[in-house]
Coordinates of C-alpha atoms in Angstrom, one line a residue:
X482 CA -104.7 -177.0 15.3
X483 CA -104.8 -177.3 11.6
X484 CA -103.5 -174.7 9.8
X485 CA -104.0 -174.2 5.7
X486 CA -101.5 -171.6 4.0
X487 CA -101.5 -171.1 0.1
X488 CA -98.9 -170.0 -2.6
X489 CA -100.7 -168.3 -5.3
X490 CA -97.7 -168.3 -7.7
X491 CA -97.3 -172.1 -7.4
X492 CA -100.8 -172.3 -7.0
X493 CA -99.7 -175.1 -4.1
X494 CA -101.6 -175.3 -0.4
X495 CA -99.3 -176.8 3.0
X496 CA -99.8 -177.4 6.6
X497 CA -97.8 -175.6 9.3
X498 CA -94.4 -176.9 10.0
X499 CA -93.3 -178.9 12.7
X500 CA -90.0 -179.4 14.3
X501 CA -89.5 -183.3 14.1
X502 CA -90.2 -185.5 17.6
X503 CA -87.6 -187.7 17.2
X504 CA -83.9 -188.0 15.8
X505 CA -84.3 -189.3 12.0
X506 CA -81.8 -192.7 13.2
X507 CA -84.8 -193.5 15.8
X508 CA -86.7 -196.6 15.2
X509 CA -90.6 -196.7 15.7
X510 CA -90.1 -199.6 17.8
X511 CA -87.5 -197.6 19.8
X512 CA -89.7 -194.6 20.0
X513 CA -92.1 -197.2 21.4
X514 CA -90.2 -198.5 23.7
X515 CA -89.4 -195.2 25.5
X516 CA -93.0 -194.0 25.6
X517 CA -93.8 -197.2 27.1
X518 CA -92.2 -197.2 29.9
X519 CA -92.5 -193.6 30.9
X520 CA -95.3 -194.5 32.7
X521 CA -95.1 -198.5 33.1
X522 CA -98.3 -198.8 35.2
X523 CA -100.9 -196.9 33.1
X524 CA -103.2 -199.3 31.1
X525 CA -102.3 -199.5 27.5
X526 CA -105.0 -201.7 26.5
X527 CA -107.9 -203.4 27.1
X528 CA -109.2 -206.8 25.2
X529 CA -112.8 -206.7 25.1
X530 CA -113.3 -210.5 24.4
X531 CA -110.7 -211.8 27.0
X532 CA -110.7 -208.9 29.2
X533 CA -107.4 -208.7 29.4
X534 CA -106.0 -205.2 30.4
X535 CA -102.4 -204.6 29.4
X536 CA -99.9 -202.0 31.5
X537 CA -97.6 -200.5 29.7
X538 CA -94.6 -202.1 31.6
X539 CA -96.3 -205.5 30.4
X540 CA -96.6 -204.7 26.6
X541 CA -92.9 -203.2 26.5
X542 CA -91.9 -206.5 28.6
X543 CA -93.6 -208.7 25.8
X544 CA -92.6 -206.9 23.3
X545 CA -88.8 -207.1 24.1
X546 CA -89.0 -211.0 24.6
X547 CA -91.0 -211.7 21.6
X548 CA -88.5 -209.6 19.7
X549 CA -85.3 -211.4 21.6
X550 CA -87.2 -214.5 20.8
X551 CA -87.4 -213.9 17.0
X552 CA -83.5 -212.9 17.0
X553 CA -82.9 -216.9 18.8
X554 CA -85.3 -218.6 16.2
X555 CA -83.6 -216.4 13.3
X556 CA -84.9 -213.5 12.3
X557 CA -83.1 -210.9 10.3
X558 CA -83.9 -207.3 8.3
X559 CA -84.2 -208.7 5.1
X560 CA -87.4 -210.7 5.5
X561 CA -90.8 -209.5 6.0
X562 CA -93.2 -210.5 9.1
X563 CA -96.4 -210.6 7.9
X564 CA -99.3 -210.5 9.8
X565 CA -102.5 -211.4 9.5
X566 CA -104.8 -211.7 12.0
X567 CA -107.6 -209.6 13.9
X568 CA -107.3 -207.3 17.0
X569 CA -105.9 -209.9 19.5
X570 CA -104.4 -209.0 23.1
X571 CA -100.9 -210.7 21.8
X572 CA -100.6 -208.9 18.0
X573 CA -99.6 -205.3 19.6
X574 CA -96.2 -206.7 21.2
X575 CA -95.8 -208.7 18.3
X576 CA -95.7 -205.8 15.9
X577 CA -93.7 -203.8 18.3
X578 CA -91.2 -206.1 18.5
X579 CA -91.2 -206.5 14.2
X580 CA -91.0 -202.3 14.6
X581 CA -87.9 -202.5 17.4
X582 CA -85.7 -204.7 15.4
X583 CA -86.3 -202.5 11.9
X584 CA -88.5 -206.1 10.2
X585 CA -90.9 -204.4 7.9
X586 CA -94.2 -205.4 8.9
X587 CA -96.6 -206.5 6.0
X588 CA -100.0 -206.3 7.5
X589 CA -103.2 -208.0 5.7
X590 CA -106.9 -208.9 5.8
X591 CA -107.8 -211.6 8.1
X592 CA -110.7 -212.1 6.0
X593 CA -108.5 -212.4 2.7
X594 CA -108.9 -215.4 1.4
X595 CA -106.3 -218.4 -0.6
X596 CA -105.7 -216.1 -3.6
X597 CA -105.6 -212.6 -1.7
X598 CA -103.1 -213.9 0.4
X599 CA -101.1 -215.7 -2.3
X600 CA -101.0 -212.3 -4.1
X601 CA -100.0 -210.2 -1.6
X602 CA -97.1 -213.1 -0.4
X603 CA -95.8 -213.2 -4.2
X604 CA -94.7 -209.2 -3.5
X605 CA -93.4 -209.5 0.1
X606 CA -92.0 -212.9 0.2
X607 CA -92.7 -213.3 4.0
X608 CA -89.9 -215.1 6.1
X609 CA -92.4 -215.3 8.9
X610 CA -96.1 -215.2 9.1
X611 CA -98.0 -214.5 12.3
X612 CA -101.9 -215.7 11.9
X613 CA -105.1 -216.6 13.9
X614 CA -106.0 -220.2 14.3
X615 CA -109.2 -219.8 12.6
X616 CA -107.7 -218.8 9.2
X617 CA -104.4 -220.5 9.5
X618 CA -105.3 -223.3 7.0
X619 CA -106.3 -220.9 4.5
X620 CA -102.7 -218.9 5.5
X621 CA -100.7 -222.5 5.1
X622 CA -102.7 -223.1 2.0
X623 CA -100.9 -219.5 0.4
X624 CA -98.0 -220.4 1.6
X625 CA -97.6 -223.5 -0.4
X626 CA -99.3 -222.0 -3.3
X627 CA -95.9 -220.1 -3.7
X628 CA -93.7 -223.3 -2.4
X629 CA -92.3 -220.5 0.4
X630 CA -90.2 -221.6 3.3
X631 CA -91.8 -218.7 5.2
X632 CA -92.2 -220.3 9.3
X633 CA -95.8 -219.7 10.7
X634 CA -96.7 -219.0 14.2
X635 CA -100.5 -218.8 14.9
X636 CA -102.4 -216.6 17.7
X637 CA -104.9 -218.6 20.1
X638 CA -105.6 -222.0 21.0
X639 CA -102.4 -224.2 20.0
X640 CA -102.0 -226.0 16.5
X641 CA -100.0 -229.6 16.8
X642 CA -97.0 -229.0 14.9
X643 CA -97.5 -225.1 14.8
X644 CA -95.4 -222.3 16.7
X645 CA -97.5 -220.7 18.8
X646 CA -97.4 -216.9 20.0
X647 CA -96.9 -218.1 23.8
X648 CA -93.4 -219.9 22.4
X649 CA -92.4 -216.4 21.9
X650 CA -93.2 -215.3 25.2
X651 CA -90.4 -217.3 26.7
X652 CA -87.9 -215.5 28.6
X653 CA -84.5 -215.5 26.8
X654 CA -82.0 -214.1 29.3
X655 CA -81.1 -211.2 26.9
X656 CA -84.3 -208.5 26.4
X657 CA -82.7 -205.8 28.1
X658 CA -79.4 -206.0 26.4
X659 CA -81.5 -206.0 23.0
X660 CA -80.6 -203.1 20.6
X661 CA -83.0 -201.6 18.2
X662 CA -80.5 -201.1 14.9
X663 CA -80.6 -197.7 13.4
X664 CA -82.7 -196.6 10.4
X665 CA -83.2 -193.5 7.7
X666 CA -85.2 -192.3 5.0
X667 CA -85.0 -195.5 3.0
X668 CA -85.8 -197.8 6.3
X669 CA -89.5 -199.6 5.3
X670 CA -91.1 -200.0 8.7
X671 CA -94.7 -201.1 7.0
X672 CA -96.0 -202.8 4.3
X673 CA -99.9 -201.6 3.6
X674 CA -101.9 -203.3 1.5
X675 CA -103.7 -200.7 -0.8
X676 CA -107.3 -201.2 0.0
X677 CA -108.7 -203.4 -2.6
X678 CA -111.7 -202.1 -3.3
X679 CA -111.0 -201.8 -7.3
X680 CA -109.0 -204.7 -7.9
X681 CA -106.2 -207.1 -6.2
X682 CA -103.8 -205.0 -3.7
X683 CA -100.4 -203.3 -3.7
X684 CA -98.0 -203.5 -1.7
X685 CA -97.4 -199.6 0.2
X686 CA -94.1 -199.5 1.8
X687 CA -93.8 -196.7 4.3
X688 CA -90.8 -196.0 6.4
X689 CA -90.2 -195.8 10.1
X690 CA -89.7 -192.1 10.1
X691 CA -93.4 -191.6 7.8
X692 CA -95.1 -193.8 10.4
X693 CA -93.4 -191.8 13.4
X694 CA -94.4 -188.6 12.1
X695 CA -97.6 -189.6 11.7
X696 CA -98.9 -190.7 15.0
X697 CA -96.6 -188.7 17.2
X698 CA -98.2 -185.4 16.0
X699 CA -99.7 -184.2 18.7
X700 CA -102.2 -181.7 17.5
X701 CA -103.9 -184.8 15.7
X702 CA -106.1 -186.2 18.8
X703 CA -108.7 -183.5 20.5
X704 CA -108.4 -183.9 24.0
X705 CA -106.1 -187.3 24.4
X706 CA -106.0 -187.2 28.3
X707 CA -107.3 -189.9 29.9
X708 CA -108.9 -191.1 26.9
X709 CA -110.0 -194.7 25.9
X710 CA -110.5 -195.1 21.9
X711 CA -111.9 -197.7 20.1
X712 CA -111.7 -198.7 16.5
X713 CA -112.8 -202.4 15.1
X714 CA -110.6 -201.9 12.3
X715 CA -107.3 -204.3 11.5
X716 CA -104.1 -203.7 11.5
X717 CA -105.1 -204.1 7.7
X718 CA -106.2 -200.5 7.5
X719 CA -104.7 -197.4 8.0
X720 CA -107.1 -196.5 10.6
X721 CA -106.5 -199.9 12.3
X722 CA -102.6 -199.1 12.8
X723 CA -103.1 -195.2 13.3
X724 CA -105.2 -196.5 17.0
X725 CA -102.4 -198.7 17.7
X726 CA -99.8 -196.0 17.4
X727 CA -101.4 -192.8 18.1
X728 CA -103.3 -194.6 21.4
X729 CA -99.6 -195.1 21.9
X730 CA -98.2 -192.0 21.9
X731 CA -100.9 -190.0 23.3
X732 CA -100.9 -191.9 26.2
X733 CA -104.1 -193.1 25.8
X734 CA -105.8 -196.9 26.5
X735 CA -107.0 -198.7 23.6
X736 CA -109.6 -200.7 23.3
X737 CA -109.7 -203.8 21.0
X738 CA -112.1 -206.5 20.1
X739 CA -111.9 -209.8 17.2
X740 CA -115.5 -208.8 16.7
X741 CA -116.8 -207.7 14.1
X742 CA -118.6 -204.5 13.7
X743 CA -122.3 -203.9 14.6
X744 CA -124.1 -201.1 16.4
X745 CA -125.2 -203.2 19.3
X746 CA -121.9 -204.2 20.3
X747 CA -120.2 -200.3 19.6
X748 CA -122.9 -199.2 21.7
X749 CA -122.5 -201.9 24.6
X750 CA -118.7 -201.0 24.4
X751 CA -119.5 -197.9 24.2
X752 CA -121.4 -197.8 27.6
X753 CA -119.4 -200.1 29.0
X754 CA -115.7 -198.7 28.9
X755 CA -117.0 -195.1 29.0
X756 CA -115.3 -194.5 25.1
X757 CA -114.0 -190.9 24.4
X758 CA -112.5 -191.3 20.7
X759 CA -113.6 -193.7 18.1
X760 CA -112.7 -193.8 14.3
X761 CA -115.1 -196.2 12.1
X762 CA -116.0 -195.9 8.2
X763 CA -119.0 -193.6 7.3
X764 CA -120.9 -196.8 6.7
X765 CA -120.6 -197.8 10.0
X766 CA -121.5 -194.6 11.6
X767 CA -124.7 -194.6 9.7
X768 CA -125.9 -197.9 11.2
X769 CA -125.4 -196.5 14.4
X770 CA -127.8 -193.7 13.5
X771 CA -130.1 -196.3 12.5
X772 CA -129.8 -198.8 15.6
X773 CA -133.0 -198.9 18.0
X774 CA -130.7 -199.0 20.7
X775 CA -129.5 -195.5 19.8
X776 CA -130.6 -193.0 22.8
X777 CA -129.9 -189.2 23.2
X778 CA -127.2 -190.5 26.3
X779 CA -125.5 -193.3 24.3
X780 CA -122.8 -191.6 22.9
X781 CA -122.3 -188.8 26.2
X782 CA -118.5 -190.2 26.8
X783 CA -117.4 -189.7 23.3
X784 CA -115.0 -186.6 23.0
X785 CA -114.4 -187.1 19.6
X786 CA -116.0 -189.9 16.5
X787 CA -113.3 -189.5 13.7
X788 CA -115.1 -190.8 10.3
X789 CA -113.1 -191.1 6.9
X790 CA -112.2 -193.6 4.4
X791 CA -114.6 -192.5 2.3
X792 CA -117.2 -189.7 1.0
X793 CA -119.7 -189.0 4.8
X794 CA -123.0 -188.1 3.5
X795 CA -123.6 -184.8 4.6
X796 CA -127.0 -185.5 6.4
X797 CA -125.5 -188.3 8.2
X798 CA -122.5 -185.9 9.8
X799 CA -125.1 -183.4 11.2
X800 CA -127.6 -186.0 12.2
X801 CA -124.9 -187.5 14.2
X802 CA -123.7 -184.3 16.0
X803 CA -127.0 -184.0 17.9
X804 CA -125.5 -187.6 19.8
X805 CA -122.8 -185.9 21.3
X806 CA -123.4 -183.3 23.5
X807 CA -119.9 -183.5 24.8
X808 CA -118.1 -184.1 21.6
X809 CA -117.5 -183.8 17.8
X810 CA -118.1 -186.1 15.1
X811 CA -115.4 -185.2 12.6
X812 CA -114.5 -186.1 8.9
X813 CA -110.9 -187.1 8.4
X814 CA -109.2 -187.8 4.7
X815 CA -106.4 -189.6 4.3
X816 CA -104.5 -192.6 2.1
X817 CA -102.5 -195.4 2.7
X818 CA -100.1 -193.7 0.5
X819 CA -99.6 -190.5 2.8
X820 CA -101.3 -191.0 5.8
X821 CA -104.0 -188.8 7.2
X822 CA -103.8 -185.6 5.1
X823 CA -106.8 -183.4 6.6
X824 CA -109.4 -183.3 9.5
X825 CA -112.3 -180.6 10.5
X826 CA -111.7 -177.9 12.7
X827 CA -113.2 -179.3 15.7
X828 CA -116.8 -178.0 16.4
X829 CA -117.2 -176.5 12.9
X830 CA -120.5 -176.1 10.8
X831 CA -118.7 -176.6 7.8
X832 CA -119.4 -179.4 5.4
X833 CA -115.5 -180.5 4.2
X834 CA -113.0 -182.4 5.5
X835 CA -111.1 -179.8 6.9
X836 CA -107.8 -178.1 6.8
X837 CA -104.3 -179.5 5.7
X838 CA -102.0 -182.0 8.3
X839 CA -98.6 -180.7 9.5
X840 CA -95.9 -180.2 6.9
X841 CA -98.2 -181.4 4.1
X842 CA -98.2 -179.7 0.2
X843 CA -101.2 -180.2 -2.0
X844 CA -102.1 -179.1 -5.4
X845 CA -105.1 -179.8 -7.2
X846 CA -104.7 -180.6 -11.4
X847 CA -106.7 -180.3 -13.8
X848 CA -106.9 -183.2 -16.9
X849 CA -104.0 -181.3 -18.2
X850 CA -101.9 -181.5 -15.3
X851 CA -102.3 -177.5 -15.1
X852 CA -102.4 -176.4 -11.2
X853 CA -105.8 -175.1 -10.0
X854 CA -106.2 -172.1 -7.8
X855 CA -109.3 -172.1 -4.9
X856 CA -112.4 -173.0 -5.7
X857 CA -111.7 -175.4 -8.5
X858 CA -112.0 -178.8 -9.0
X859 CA -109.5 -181.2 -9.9
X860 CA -107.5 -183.9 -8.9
X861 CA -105.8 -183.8 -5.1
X862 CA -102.2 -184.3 -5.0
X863 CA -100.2 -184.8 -1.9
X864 CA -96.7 -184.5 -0.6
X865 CA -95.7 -185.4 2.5
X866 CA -92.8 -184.4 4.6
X867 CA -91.4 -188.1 4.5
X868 CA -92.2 -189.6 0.7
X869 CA -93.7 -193.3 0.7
X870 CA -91.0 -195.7 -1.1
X871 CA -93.1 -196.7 -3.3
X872 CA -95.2 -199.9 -4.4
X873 CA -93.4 -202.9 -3.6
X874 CA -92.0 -205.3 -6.5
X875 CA -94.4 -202.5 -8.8
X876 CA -92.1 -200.1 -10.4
X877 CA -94.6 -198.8 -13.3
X878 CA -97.6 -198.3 -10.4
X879 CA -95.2 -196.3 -8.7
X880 CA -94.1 -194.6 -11.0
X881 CA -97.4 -193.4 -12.1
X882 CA -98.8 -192.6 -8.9
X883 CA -95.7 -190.4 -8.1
X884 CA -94.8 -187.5 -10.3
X885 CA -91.7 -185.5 -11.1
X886 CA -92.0 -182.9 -7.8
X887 CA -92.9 -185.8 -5.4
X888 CA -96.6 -185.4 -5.2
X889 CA -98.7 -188.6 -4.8
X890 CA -101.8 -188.9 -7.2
X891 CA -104.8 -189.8 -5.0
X892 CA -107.2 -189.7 -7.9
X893 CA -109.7 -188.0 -6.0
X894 CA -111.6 -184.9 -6.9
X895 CA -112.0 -182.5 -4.8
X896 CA -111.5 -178.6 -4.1
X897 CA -110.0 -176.2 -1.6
X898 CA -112.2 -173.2 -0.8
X899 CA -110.9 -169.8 0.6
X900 CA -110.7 -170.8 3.9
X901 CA -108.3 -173.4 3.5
X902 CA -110.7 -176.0 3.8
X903 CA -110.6 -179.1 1.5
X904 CA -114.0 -180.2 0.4
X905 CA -114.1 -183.9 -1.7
X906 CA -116.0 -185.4 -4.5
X907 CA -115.7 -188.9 -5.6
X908 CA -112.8 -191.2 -6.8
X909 CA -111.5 -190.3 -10.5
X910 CA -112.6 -193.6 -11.6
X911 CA -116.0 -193.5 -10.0
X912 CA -117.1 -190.4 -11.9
X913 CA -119.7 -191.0 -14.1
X914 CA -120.5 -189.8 -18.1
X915 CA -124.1 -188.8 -19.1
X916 CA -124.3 -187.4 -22.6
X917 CA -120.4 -185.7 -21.9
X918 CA -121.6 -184.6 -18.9
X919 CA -119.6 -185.6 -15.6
X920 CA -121.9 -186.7 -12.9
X921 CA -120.7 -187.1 -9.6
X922 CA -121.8 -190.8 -7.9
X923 CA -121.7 -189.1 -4.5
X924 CA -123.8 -185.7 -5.1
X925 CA -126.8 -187.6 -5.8
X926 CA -125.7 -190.1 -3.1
X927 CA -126.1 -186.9 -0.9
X928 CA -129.5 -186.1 -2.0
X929 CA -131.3 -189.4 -1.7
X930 CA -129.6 -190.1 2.3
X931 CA -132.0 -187.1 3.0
X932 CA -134.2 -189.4 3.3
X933 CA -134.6 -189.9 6.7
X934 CA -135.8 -193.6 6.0
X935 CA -132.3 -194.3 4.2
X936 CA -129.7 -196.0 5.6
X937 CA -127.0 -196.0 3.1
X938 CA -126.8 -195.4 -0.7
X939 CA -124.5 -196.8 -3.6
X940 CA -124.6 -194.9 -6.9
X941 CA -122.8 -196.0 -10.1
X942 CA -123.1 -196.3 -14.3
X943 CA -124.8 -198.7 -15.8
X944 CA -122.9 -199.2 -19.2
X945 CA -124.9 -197.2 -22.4
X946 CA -123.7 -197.7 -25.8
X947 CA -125.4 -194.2 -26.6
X948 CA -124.8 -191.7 -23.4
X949 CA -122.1 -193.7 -21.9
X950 CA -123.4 -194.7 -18.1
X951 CA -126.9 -194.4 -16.8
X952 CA -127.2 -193.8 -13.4
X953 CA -128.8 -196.0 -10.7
X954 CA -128.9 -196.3 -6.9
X955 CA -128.6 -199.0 -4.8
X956 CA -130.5 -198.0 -1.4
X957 CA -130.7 -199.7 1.7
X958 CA -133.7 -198.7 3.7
X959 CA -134.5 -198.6 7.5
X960 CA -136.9 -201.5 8.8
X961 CA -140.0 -200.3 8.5
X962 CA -139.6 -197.6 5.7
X963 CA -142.2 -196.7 3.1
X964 CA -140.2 -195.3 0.7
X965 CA -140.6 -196.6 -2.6
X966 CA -138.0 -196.0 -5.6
X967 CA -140.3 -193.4 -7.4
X968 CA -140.0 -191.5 -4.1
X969 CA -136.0 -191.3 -4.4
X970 CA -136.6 -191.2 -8.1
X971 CA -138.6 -187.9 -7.8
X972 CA -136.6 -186.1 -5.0
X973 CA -133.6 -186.4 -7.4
X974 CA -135.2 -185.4 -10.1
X975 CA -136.8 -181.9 -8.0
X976 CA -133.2 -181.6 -6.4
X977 CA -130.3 -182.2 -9.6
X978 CA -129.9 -181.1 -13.4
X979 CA -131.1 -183.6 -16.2
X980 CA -127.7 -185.4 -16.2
X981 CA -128.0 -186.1 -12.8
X982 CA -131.0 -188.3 -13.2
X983 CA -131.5 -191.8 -12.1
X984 CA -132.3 -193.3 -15.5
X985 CA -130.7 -197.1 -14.8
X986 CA -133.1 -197.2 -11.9
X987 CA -133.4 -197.3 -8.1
X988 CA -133.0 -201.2 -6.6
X989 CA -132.9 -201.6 -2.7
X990 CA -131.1 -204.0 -1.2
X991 CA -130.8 -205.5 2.5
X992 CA -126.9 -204.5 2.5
X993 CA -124.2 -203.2 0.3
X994 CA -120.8 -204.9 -0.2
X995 CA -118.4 -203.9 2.4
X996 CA -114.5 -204.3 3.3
X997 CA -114.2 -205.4 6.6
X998 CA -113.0 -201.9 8.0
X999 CA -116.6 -200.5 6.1
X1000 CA -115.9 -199.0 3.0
X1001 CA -118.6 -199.9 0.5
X1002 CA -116.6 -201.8 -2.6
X1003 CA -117.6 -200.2 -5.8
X1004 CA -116.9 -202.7 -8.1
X1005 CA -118.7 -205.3 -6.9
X1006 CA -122.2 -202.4 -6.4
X1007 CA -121.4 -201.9 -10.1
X1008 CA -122.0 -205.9 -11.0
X1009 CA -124.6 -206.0 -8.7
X1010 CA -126.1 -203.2 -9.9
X1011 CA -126.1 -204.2 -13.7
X1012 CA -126.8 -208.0 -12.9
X1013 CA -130.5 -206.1 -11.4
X1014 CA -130.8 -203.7 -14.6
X1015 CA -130.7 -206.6 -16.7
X1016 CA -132.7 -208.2 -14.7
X1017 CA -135.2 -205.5 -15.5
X1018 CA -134.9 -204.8 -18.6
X1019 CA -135.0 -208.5 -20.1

C-alpha cells in the first residue's frame, strides 16, 4: 500500500520507506537471472503473433548465450546497445543479457524515423544496434548519417550480409561460467529517450539500482499471482520496460505483441489469454470505451487496468469502472525521469492519481520557487531514493531540470490534498493565457468528454496579439454522434468562467496525433489546430 506522510516545516510530502531488495553491487541483469531460475518451468512470456511461450529456464538460457556471445564478438562497458525494435519474442533476452554484463541499454522508437534516430545516435554513440528487419534500412541509413562503426544485428527474417539475432543464440561453451561485473550509484543501466512530444528527445540515463528499485517493489502490482499482463507499449516507454521488469519480478507471464494498438485486438487478447493487468495511455483506454465490441463481460479477467502517461479524463475513469466487476481501473503518474511516482488506492472513488511511491519526497513550488503547503497549486518536484544521472551529453538540460536539494522538475501542475492524495493539472508549458488569466487545457478537456458522444478531446491556444491564446478544441466524435460544435461550445460556456471559453473554436477531427505508446502530441494539435483557425477565419 501507498502511504503519503507530510513535513509541514519543510513543507515536503514522502512515501513510506523500504528496506532495499537487493545488495547496491547487484546488477539488474543479475537480479534477473536469480529470479529467473527460481522457478525455471513457469511461463515467462507469451508472443501473441508467433505464439511462442517462453519458460523461465529458456529466457535465462538465451539470455546467458546471447550475452556470452556479445563478450566473443566484442562487447565491452563503455559502448551502448541500442535497441530499437517492437515487442519481439527474442528482444527480452537480448536486453537481459545488455542488463547482466552492466551495457547500458539505449532503447528507442521503432517508428522513429532517419533523423530521430540520427539524433538520439549523436548522444549515445551506439557500439551495437539491435533492430527489426522492417526498419533496418532506415536504422543503417542513421548510422551512416553519423559515419559510426556501430555493428547491427537485426530481429526476424535474415538480412544478406546482416548479423542476425539467431547468430547470437549459438552456444559458446562458456554461459555458466559468465560473471555479471559489479555496479553502484554511478552504474547507467538504461538510456530512455524523453518522450518527444515537445520537441526532439534526451537522452535519460538511469542506473541499475533506480531500475531495480523500481520494479522489484512489491506493493506496486495488486494481486500479481498468477497474473498475465499485457501492455502494447515499446521498450521505448517507460511503461513498455516497467511490464518487462515488473512481469519479471512478480512472477507474472507477459504477454507481448508487434501489433499495434486497437480495441479489437486488446479485446480479442483480452478474451483470449484470460488478461488480469494491463497498462495503456488514457487515449487508448478511451477507444476501448468506444469499441462496439465492448460488452459488460469483456473485461471480467482484468484485476487491475493501470492508465497514466498523461491527464485521464475524469468521465472516462468512472465510465470504465463499470467494465470491471472484478477489478480496478487505476491512474498512475510517473516520468521517465523518476519512474512511477504515484498510483490510486485501489478501489477508491477519488478522482487523483493517488498517493506517493515508496521512499519518494515531493514538494510543490510556486513561480518563485517558494514551497506550497496542501491544497495549492504549483509545480511537482520529485526525489527519488536513487537520483537519475542526468541527460546524456546535455549538461545545461540537466542542470536545469535538477535543482540544488536533488528534486527533479516535472513541470507539471498539480496539488496534494489533505489526504495525501496527488491530484494533476496540465504540463507547465501547456497552460494557457486569456486576458492574464491561466486557463487550464485539461479542465475544459474534462468538461466537453462529458459528452457521452466524445471520444477524445485536445485543447490548446490559438496565438492572440491582444489576450494572448484563444482557446479551441479539437474533438473526435463517436460514429454516429450528433453533436455539433455549438453543443460543446455551450456546455463549456454553462460549465466554466469567461476565461475558460472556447473563443478559437471547436474543429472535429477523425483522430488526434499520437506517439506510438498513445499520448496525444501537443505540438503538432497546436499546428493543426491553428492551420483550421486560419482556415476559418481567412
Amino acid at each position: 500500500m501507498f502511504t503519503t506522510k507530510y513535513d509541514s516545516s519543510r513543507k515536503v510530502w514522502s512515501g513510506r520507506h523500504l528496506a532495499p531488495f537487493h545488495h547496491a553491487g547487484v546488477s539488474l541483469g543479475r537480479a534477473i537471472c536469480y529470479t529467473l531460475t527460481y522457478d525455471r518451468r513457469k511461463v515467462a512470456q507469451i508472443s501473441h503473433d508467433t505464439g511462442t511461450r517462453t519458460t523461465n529456464g529458456e529466457l535465462c538460457d538465451q539470455m546467458l548465450t546471447i550475452a556470452s556471445n556479445l563478450i566473443t564478438k566484442g562487447a565491452s562497458r563503455d559502448k551502448v546497445i541500442a535497441i530499437v525494435a517492437k515487442n519481439g519474442p527474442l528482444i527480452a533476452p537480448t536486453v537481459f543479457a545488455a542488463f547482466y554484463l552492466a551495457i547500458p541499454v539505449n532503447t528507442l522508437d521503432p517508428n522513429y524515423e532517419k533523423a530521430e534516430i540520427t539524433h538520439m545516435f549523436r548522444q549515445t554513440e551506439p557500439g551495437i544496434v539491435f533492430c527489426d528487419h522492417d526498419n533496418y534500412t532506415t536504422v543503417k541509413s542513421a548510422v551512416n548519417e553519423i559515419s559510426s562503426k556501430a555493428k547491427i544485428i537485426n530481429f526476424g527474417p535474415r538480412i544478406s550480409g546482416v548479423e542476425n539475432i539467431e547468430d547470437y543464440l549459438v552456444k559458446t561453451g562458456f554461459e555458466n561460467s559468465l560473471d555479471s561485473p559489479d555496479v553502484d550509484e554511478k552504474t547507467c543501466g538504461l538510456i530512455l529517450c524523453s518522450s518527444g512530444t515537445t520537441g526532439l528527445s534526451k537522452g535519460v540515463n538511469l542506473t541499475h539500482q533506480h531500475m531495480l528499485y523500481l520494479s522489484g517493489i512489491p506493493c506496486f502490482v495488486e494481486h500479481p499471482e498468477n497474473g498475465l499482463m499485457l501492455c502494447f507499449s515499446s521498450l521505448y516507454w517507460l511503461s513498455g520496460i516497467m511490464h518487462l521488469l515488473l512481469t519479471t519480478f512478480c512472477g507474472m507471464t507477459r504477454i507481448i505483441t508487434t501489433q499495434t494498438f486497437s480495441p479489437e485486438l486488446f479485446l480479442n487478447m483480452v478474451a483470449q489469454y484470460k488478461v488480469t493487468h494491463m497498462i495503456s495511455a488514457p487515449v487508448h483506454l478511451s477507444s476501448v470505451l468506444e469499441c462496439t465490441s465492448l460488452t459488460p463481460t469483456s473485461l471480467v479477467s482484468l484485476r487491475e487496468y493501470m492508465v497514466g502517461g498523461s491527464v485521464v479524463p475524469e468521465e472516462k475513469w468512472m465510465r470504465a469502472q463499470d467494465y470491471l466487476p472484478n477489478g480496478f481501473v487505476r491512474i498512475v503518474y510517473g516520468m521517465s525521469e523518476v519512474g512511477f511516482t504515484t498510483r490510486q488506492d485501489y478501489r477508491t472513488q477519488k478522482y487523483c492519481v493517488g498517493k506517493l511511491a515508496p521512499d519518494l519526497q515531493l514538494k510543490i513550488v510556486n513561480s518563485n520557487n517558494q514551497n506550497l503547503g496542501p491544497g495549492e497549486s504549483g509545480e511537482l518536484c520529485f526525489k527519488p531514493r536513487y537520483r537519475f544521472l542526468g541527460y546524456i551529453a546535455n549538461a545545461k538540460a540537466t542542470d536545469e531540470m535538477i535543482d540544488d536539494e536533488g528534486f527533479v522538475h516535472s513541470g507539471d501542475i498539480g496539488y496534494m490534498d489533505n489526504d495525501g492524495d496527488l491530484h494533476i493539472g496540465d504540463r507547465l508549458k501547456d497552460i494557457l493565457k486569456y486576458c492574464n488569466h491561466h486557463v487550464s487545457p485539461s479542465e475544459i478537456e474534462n468538461v466537453i468528454c462529458r459528452i457521452e458522444e466524445v471520444e477524445y478531446a485536445a485543447v490548446v491556444g490559438i496565438p492572440d496579439p491582444v489576450v494572448t491564446d484563444l482557446p479551441a478544441a479539437l474533438v473526435v466524435l463517436r460514429e454516429g454522434a450528433n453533436v455539433t460544435a455549438n453543443d460543446i461550445t455551450q456546455l463549456v460556456a454553462a460549465t466554466l468562467s469567461d476565461a475558460k471559453q472556447l473563443r478559437g473554436g471547436v474543429y472535429f477531427v477523425e483522430k488526434l496525433p499520437l506517439t506510438a505508446s498513445g499520448k496525444v502530441i501537443k505540438r503538432k494539435v497546436r499546428e493543426k489546430a491553428i492551420e483550421l483557425y486560419r482556415a476559418r477565419h481567412q
